[in-house]
Short mmCIF file of C-alpha atoms and ligand atoms in Angstrom, two decimals:
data_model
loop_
_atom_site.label_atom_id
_atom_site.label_comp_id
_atom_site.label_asym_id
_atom_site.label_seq_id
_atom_site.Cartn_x
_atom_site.Cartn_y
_atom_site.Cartn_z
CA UNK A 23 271.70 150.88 15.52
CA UNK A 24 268.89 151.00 17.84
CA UNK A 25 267.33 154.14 20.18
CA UNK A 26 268.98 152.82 23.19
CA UNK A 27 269.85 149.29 24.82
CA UNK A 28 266.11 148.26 25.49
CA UNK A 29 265.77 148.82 22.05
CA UNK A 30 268.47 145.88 21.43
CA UNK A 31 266.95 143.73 24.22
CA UNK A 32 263.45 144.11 22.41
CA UNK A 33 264.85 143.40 19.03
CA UNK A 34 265.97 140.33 20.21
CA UNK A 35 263.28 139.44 22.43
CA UNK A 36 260.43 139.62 20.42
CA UNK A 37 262.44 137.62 17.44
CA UNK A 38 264.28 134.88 19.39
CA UNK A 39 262.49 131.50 18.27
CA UNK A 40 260.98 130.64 21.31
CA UNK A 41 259.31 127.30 21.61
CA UNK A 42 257.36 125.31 24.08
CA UNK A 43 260.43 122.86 25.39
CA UNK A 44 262.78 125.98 25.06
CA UNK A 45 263.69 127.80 28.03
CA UNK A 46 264.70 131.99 28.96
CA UNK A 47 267.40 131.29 31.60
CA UNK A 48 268.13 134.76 33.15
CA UNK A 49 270.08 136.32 36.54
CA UNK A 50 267.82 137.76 39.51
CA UNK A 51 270.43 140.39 39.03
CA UNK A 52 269.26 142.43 35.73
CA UNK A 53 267.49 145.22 34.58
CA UNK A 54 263.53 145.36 33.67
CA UNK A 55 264.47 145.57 30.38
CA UNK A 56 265.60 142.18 30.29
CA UNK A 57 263.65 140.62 32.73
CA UNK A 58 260.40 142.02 29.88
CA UNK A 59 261.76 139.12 27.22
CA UNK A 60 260.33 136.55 30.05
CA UNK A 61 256.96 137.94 28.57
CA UNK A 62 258.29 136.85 24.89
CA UNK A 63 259.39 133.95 25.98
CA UNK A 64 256.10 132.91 28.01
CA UNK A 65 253.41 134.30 25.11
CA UNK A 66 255.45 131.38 22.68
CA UNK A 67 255.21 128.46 25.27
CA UNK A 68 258.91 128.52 26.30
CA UNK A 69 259.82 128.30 30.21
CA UNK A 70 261.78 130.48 31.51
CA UNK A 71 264.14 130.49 35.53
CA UNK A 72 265.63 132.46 37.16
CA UNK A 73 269.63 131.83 38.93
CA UNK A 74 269.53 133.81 42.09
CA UNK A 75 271.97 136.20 43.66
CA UNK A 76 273.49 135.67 47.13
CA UNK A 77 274.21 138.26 50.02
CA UNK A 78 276.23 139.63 51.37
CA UNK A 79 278.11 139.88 47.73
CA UNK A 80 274.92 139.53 45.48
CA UNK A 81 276.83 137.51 43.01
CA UNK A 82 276.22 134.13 41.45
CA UNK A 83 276.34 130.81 43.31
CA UNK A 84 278.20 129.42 39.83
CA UNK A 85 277.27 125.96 40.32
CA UNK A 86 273.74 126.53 40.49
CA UNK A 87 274.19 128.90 37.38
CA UNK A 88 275.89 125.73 35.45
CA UNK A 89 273.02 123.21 37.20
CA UNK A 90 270.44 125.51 35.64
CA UNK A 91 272.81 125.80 32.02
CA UNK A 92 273.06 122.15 32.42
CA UNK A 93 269.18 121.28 31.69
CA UNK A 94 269.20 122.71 28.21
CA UNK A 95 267.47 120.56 25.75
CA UNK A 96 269.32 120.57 22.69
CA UNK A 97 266.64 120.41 20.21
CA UNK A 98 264.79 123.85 21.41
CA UNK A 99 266.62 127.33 21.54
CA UNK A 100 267.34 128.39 24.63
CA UNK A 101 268.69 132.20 25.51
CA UNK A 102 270.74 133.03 28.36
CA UNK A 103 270.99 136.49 29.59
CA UNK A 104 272.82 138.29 32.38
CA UNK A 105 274.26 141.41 32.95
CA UNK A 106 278.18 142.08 32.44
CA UNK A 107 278.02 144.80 35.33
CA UNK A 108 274.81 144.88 37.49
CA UNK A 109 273.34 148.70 37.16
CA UNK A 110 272.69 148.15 41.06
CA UNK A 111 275.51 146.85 42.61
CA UNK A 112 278.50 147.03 39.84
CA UNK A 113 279.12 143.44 40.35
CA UNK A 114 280.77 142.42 37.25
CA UNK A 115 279.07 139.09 36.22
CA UNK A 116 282.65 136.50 34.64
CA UNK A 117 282.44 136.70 30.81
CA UNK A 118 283.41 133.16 31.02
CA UNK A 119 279.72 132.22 31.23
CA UNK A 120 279.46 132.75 27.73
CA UNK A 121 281.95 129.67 26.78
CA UNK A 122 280.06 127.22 29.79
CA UNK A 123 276.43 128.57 28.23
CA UNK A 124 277.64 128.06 24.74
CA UNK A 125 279.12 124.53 25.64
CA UNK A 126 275.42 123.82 26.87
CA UNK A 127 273.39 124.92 23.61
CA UNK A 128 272.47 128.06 24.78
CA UNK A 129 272.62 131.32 23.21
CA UNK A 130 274.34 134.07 25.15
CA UNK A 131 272.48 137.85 25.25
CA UNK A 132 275.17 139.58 27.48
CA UNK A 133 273.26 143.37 28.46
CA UNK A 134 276.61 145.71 28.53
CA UNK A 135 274.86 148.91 28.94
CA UNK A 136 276.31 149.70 32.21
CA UNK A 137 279.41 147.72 31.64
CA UNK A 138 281.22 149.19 28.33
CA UNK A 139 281.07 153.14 29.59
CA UNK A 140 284.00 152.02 31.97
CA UNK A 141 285.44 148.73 30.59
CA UNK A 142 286.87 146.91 27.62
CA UNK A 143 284.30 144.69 25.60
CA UNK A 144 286.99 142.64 24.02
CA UNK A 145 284.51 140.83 21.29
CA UNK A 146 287.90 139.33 20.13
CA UNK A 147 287.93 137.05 23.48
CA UNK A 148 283.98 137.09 24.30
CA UNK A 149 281.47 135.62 21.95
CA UNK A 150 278.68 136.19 22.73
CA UNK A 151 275.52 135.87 20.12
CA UNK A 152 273.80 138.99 21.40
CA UNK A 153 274.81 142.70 23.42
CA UNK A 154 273.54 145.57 24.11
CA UNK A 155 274.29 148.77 25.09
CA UNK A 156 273.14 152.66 25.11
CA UNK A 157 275.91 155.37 23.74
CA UNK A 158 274.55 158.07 26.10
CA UNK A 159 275.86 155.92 28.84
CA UNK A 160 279.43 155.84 27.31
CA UNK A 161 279.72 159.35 26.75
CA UNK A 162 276.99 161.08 28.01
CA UNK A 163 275.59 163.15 24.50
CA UNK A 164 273.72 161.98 22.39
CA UNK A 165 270.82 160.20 23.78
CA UNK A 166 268.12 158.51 22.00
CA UNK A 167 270.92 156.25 20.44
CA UNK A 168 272.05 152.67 21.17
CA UNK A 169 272.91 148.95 19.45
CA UNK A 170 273.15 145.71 19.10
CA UNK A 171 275.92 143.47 18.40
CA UNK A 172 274.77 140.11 17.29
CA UNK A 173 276.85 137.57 15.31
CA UNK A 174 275.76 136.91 12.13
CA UNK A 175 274.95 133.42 12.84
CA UNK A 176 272.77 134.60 15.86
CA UNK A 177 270.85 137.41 14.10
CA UNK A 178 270.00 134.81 10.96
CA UNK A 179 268.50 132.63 13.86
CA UNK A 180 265.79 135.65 14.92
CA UNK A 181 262.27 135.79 12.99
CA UNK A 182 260.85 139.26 13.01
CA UNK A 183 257.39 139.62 13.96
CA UNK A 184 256.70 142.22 11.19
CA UNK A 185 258.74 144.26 9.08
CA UNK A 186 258.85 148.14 8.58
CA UNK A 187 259.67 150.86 6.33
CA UNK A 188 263.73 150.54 5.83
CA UNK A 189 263.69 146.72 6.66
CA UNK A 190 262.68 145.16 3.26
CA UNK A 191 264.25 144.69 -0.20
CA UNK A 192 260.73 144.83 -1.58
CA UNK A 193 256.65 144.32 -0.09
CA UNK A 194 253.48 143.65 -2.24
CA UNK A 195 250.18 144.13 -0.92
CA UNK A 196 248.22 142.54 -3.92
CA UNK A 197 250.66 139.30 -3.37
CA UNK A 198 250.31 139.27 0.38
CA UNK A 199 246.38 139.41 -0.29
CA UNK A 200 247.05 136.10 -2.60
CA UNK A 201 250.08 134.52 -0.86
CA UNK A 202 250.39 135.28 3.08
CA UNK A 203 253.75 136.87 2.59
CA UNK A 204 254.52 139.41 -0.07
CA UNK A 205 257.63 140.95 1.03
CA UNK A 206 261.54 139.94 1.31
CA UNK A 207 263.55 141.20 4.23
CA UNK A 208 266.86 142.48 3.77
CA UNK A 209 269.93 140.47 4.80
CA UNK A 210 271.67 140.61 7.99
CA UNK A 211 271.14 144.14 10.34
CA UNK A 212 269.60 146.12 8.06
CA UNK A 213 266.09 143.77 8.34
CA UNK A 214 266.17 144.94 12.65
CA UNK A 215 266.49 148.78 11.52
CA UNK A 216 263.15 149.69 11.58
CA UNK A 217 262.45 152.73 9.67
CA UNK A 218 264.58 156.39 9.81
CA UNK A 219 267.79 156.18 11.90
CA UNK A 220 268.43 159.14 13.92
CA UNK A 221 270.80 159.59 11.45
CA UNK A 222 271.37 163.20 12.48
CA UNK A 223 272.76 162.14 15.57
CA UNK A 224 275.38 159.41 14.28
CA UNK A 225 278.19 162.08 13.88
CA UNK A 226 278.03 162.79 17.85
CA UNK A 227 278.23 158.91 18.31
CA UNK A 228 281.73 159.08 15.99
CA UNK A 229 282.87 162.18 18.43
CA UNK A 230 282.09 160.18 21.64
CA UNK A 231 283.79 157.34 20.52
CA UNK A 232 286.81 159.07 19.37
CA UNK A 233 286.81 160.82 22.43
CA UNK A 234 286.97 157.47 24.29
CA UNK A 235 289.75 156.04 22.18
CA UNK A 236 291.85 159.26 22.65
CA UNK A 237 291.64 159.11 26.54
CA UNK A 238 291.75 155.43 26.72
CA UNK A 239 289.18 153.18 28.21
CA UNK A 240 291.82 151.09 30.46
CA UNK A 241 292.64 154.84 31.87
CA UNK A 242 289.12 155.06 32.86
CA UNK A 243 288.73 152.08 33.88
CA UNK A 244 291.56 152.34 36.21
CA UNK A 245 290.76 155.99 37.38
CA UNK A 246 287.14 154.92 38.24
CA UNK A 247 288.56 152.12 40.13
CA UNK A 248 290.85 153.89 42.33
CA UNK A 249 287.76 156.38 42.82
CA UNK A 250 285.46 153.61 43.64
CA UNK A 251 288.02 152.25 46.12
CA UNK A 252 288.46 155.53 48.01
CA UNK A 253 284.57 155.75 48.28
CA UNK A 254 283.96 152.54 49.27
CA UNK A 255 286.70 152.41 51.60
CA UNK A 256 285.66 156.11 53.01
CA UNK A 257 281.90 155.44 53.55
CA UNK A 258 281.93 152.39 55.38
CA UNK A 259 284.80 153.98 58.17
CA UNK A 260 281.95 155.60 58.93
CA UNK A 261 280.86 155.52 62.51
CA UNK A 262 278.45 156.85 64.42
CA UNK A 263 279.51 157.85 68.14
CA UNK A 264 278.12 154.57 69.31
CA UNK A 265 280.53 152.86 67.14
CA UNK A 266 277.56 151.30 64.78
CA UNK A 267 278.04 152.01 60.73
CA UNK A 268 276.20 155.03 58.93
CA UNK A 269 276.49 153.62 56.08
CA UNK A 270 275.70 149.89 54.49
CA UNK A 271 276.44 148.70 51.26
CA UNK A 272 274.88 146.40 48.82
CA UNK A 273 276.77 144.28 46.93
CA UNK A 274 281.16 144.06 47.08
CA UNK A 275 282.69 146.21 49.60
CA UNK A 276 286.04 146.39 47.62
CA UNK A 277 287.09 146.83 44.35
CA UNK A 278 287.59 143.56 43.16
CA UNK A 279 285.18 142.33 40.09
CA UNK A 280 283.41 145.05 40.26
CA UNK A 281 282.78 148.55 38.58
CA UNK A 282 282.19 151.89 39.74
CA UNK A 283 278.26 151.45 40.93
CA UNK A 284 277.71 151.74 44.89
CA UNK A 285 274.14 150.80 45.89
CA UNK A 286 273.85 151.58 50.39
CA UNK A 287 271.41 153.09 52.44
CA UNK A 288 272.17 155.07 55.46
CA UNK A 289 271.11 153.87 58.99
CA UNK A 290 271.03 155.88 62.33
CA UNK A 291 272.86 155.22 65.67
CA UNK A 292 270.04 152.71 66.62
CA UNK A 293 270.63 150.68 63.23
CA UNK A 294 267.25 152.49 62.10
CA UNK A 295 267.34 152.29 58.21
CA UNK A 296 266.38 156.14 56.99
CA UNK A 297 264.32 157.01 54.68
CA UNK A 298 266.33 156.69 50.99
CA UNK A 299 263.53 159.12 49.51
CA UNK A 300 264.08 161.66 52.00
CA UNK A 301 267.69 161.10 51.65
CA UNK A 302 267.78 161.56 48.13
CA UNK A 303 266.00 165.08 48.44
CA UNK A 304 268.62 166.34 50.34
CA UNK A 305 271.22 165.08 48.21
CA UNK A 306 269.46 167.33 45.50
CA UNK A 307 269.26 170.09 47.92
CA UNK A 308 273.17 169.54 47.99
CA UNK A 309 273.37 169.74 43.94
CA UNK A 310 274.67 165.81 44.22
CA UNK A 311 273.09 163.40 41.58
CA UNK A 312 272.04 160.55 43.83
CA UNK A 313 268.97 158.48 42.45
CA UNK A 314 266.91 156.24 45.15
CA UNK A 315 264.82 153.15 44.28
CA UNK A 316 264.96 150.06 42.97
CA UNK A 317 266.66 151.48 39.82
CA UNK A 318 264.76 148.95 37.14
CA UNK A 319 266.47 146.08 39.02
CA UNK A 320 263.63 144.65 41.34
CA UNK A 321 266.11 140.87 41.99
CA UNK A 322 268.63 142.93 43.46
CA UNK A 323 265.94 144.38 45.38
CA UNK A 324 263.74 141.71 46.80
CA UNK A 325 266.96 139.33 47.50
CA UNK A 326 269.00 142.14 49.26
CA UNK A 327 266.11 143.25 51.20
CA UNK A 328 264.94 139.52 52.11
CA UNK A 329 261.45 140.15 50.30
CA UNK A 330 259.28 136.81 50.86
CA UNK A 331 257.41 134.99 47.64
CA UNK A 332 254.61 135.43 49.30
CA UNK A 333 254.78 139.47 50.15
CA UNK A 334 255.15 139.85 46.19
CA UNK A 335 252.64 138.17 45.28
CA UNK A 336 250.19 139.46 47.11
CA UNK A 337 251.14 142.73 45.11
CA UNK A 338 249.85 140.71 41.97
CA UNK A 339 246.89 139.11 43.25
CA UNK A 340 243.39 140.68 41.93
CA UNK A 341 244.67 143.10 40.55
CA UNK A 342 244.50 145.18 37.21
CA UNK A 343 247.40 147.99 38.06
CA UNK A 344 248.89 148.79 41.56
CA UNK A 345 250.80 152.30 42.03
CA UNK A 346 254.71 152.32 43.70
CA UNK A 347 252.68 153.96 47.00
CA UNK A 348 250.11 151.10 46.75
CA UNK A 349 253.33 148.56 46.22
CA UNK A 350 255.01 150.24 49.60
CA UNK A 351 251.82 150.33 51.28
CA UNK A 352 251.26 146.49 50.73
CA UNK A 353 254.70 145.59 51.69
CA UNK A 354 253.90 146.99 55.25
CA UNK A 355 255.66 150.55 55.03
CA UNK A 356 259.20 148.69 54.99
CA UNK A 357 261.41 150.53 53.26
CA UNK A 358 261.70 149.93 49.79
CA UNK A 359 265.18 150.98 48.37
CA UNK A 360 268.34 152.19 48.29
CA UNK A 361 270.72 154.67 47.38
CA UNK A 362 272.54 154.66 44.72
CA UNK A 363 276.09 156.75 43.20
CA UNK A 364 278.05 155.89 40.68
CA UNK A 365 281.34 157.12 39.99
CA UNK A 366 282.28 157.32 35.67
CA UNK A 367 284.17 159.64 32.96
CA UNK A 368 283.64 162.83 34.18
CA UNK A 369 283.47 161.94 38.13
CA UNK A 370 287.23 163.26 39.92
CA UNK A 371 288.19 163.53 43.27
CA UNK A 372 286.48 166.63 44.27
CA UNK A 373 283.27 165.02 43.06
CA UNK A 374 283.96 162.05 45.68
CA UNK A 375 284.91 164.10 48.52
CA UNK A 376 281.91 165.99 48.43
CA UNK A 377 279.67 163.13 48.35
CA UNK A 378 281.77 162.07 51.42
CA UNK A 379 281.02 165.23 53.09
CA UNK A 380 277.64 165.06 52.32
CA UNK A 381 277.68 161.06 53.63
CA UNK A 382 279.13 163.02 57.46
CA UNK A 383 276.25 164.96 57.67
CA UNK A 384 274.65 161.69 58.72
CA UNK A 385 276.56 160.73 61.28
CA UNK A 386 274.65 160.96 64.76
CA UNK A 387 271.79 161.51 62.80
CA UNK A 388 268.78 160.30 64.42
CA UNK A 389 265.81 158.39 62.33
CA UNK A 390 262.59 161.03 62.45
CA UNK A 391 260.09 161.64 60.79
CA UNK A 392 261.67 162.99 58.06
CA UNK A 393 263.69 160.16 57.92
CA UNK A 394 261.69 157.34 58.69
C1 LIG B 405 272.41 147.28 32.87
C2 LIG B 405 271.38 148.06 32.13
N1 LIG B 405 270.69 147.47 31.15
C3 LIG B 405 269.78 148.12 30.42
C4 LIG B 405 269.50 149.44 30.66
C5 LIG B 405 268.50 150.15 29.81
O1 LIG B 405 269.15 151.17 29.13
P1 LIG B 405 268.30 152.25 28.30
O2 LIG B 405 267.37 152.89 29.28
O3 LIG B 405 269.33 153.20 27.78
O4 LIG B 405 267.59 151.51 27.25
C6 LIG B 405 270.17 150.10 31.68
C7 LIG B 405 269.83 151.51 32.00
O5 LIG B 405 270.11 152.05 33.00
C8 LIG B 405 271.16 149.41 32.42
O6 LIG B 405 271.86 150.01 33.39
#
């Protein structure tokens, strides 16, 4: 059990045995929380690379995934890690790249927090060493509560950088004054559970899953799908009386191999992008939950919006902290994000509709100032 899925990534990152000639192979397409083990990986010497995403799809190029699995050095560890669904788009990365990493030598950290709340995890199929995932985003209550799955095999590969109150079988500090060590960690996942659990909270966890069991996760799989569908399908019929789109997505435009995420931004008659801030305050206005932003996933972001190396880093140069204003003042006032809705458990067809009601408003809609 951990307090949510960075919690798992952390856990992991900060104990996978890094070494200089060992490498942190990782999508464009993932969340910060992953994209943080590069630091891990880079304070113990290892390299780490990045597979990019390509439009109009942002999905994989595979060969260039198994090109980059393919340079694995046997003798170091090397860590894979990609997304099962991408928090952005809902491109659902193939599972299969945990056989072709594991083929390679690598280890396989699969992040499933936006994945599992609307698909089957079938570990029976899948192997992979590490995932991780947040409850709250199964089932909505409780929060604060997450974990990671490791196999056995993988976890006894991790060193700990320290150890904690609930995590030992027994500490001295007279020995560790004499010897270095002076304490014994406890087998297997109780040496990663660092002190109290939120123990109080573990009954809700039993509830949510229950919950999900008794309704049936291919049900809402296949209910979010057909939701997904008619959104998808809905908001890009959009026209405005010129003929040009309202609406444009990022990432798959159907339903296929992916989940129930729809990242777009809406554009005027003139194929002026508007404002996604501005856009998102009106949503509010409307009582709709639409977030705006890069939503932790800055590859998405750069690669959908055609970001040059250069532009970023510039944002890093000389510098000792840089606000999100100062980041969209560097980048020139382009704009910066997106929208983003995504349809799960509790979402039904009035839900949709609305949204698409809410979408009409913007047709004709002229880029001003509040929009621009
Ligand atoms: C794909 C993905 N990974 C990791 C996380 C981090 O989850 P948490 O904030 O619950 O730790 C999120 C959160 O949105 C996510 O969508």
């Amino acid at each position: 059990m951990t307090t949510n899925a960075t919690g798992a990534l952390k856990l992991v990152g900060e104990s996978y045995p890094f070494v200089p000639g060992g490498q942190y192979l990782l999508t464009f397409d993932n969340h910060n929380s992953v994209n943080g083990i590069r630091e891990f990986a880079h304070g113990k010497g290892a390299s780490f690379a990045y597979v990019p995403i390509e439009p109009p799809d942002l999905r994989v190029d595979e060969e260039l995934l198994l090109c980059s699995l393919d340079q694995a050095r046997p003798e170091h560890p090397h860590l894979f890690a990609y997304p099962a669904q991408s928090n952005v788009t809902g491109v659902q990365h193939p599972l299969d790249w945990i056989q072709e990493a594991h083929a390679r030598g690598w280890d396989v950290f699969v992040d499933c927090a936006a994945f599992v709340p609307t698909n089957r995890l079938d570990l029976s199929r899948w192997h992979p060493d590490f995932v991780a995932l947040s409850f709250y985003k199964i089932f909505g209550y409780p929060t604060g509560v997450g974990c990671l799955l490791a196999r056995k095999a993988a976890l006894a590969k991790l060193r700990r950088p320290w150890y904690a109150g609930g995590t030992i079988t027994f500490g001295s500090v007279m020995a560790a004054m004499d010897a270095g060590a002076g304490f014994y960690l406890k087998p297997d996942e109780e040496g990663f559970e660092d002190g109290t659990l939120n123990y109080l909270m573990l009954p809700a966890v039993e509830i949510g899953l229950k919950h999900i069991e008794r309704i049936g996760i291919e049900m809402i799989h296949e209910r979010v799908r057909c939701l997904t569908g008619w959104l998808l399908e809905n908001l890009l019929a959009l026209r405005h009386s010129n003929g040009h789109p309202v609406v444009r997505i990022y990432g798959p435009i159907t339903t296929e191999r992916r989940g129930g995420t729809i990242a777009f931004n809406f554009y005027d008659p003139d194929g002026i992008l508007l404002d996604c801030y501005a856009a998102q305050e009106e949503a509010t206005r409307c009582a709709l939950s639409v977030r705006s932003g890069c939503f932790c996933n800055p590859g998405v972001r750069e690669i959908a919006f055609g970001f040059a190396e250069e532009d970023l880093a510039e944002c890093f140069k000389d510098k000792q902290r840089m606000t999100y204003d100062q980041f969209l003042q560097v980048m020139d006032g382009r704009k910066q994000g997106a929208l983003r809705i995504s349809v799960g458990l509790v979402t039904n067809f009035a839900d949709v509709y609305r949204f698409l009601q809410f979408a009409q408003a913007f047709v004709d809609k002229m880029a001003s100032k509040t929009y621009l």
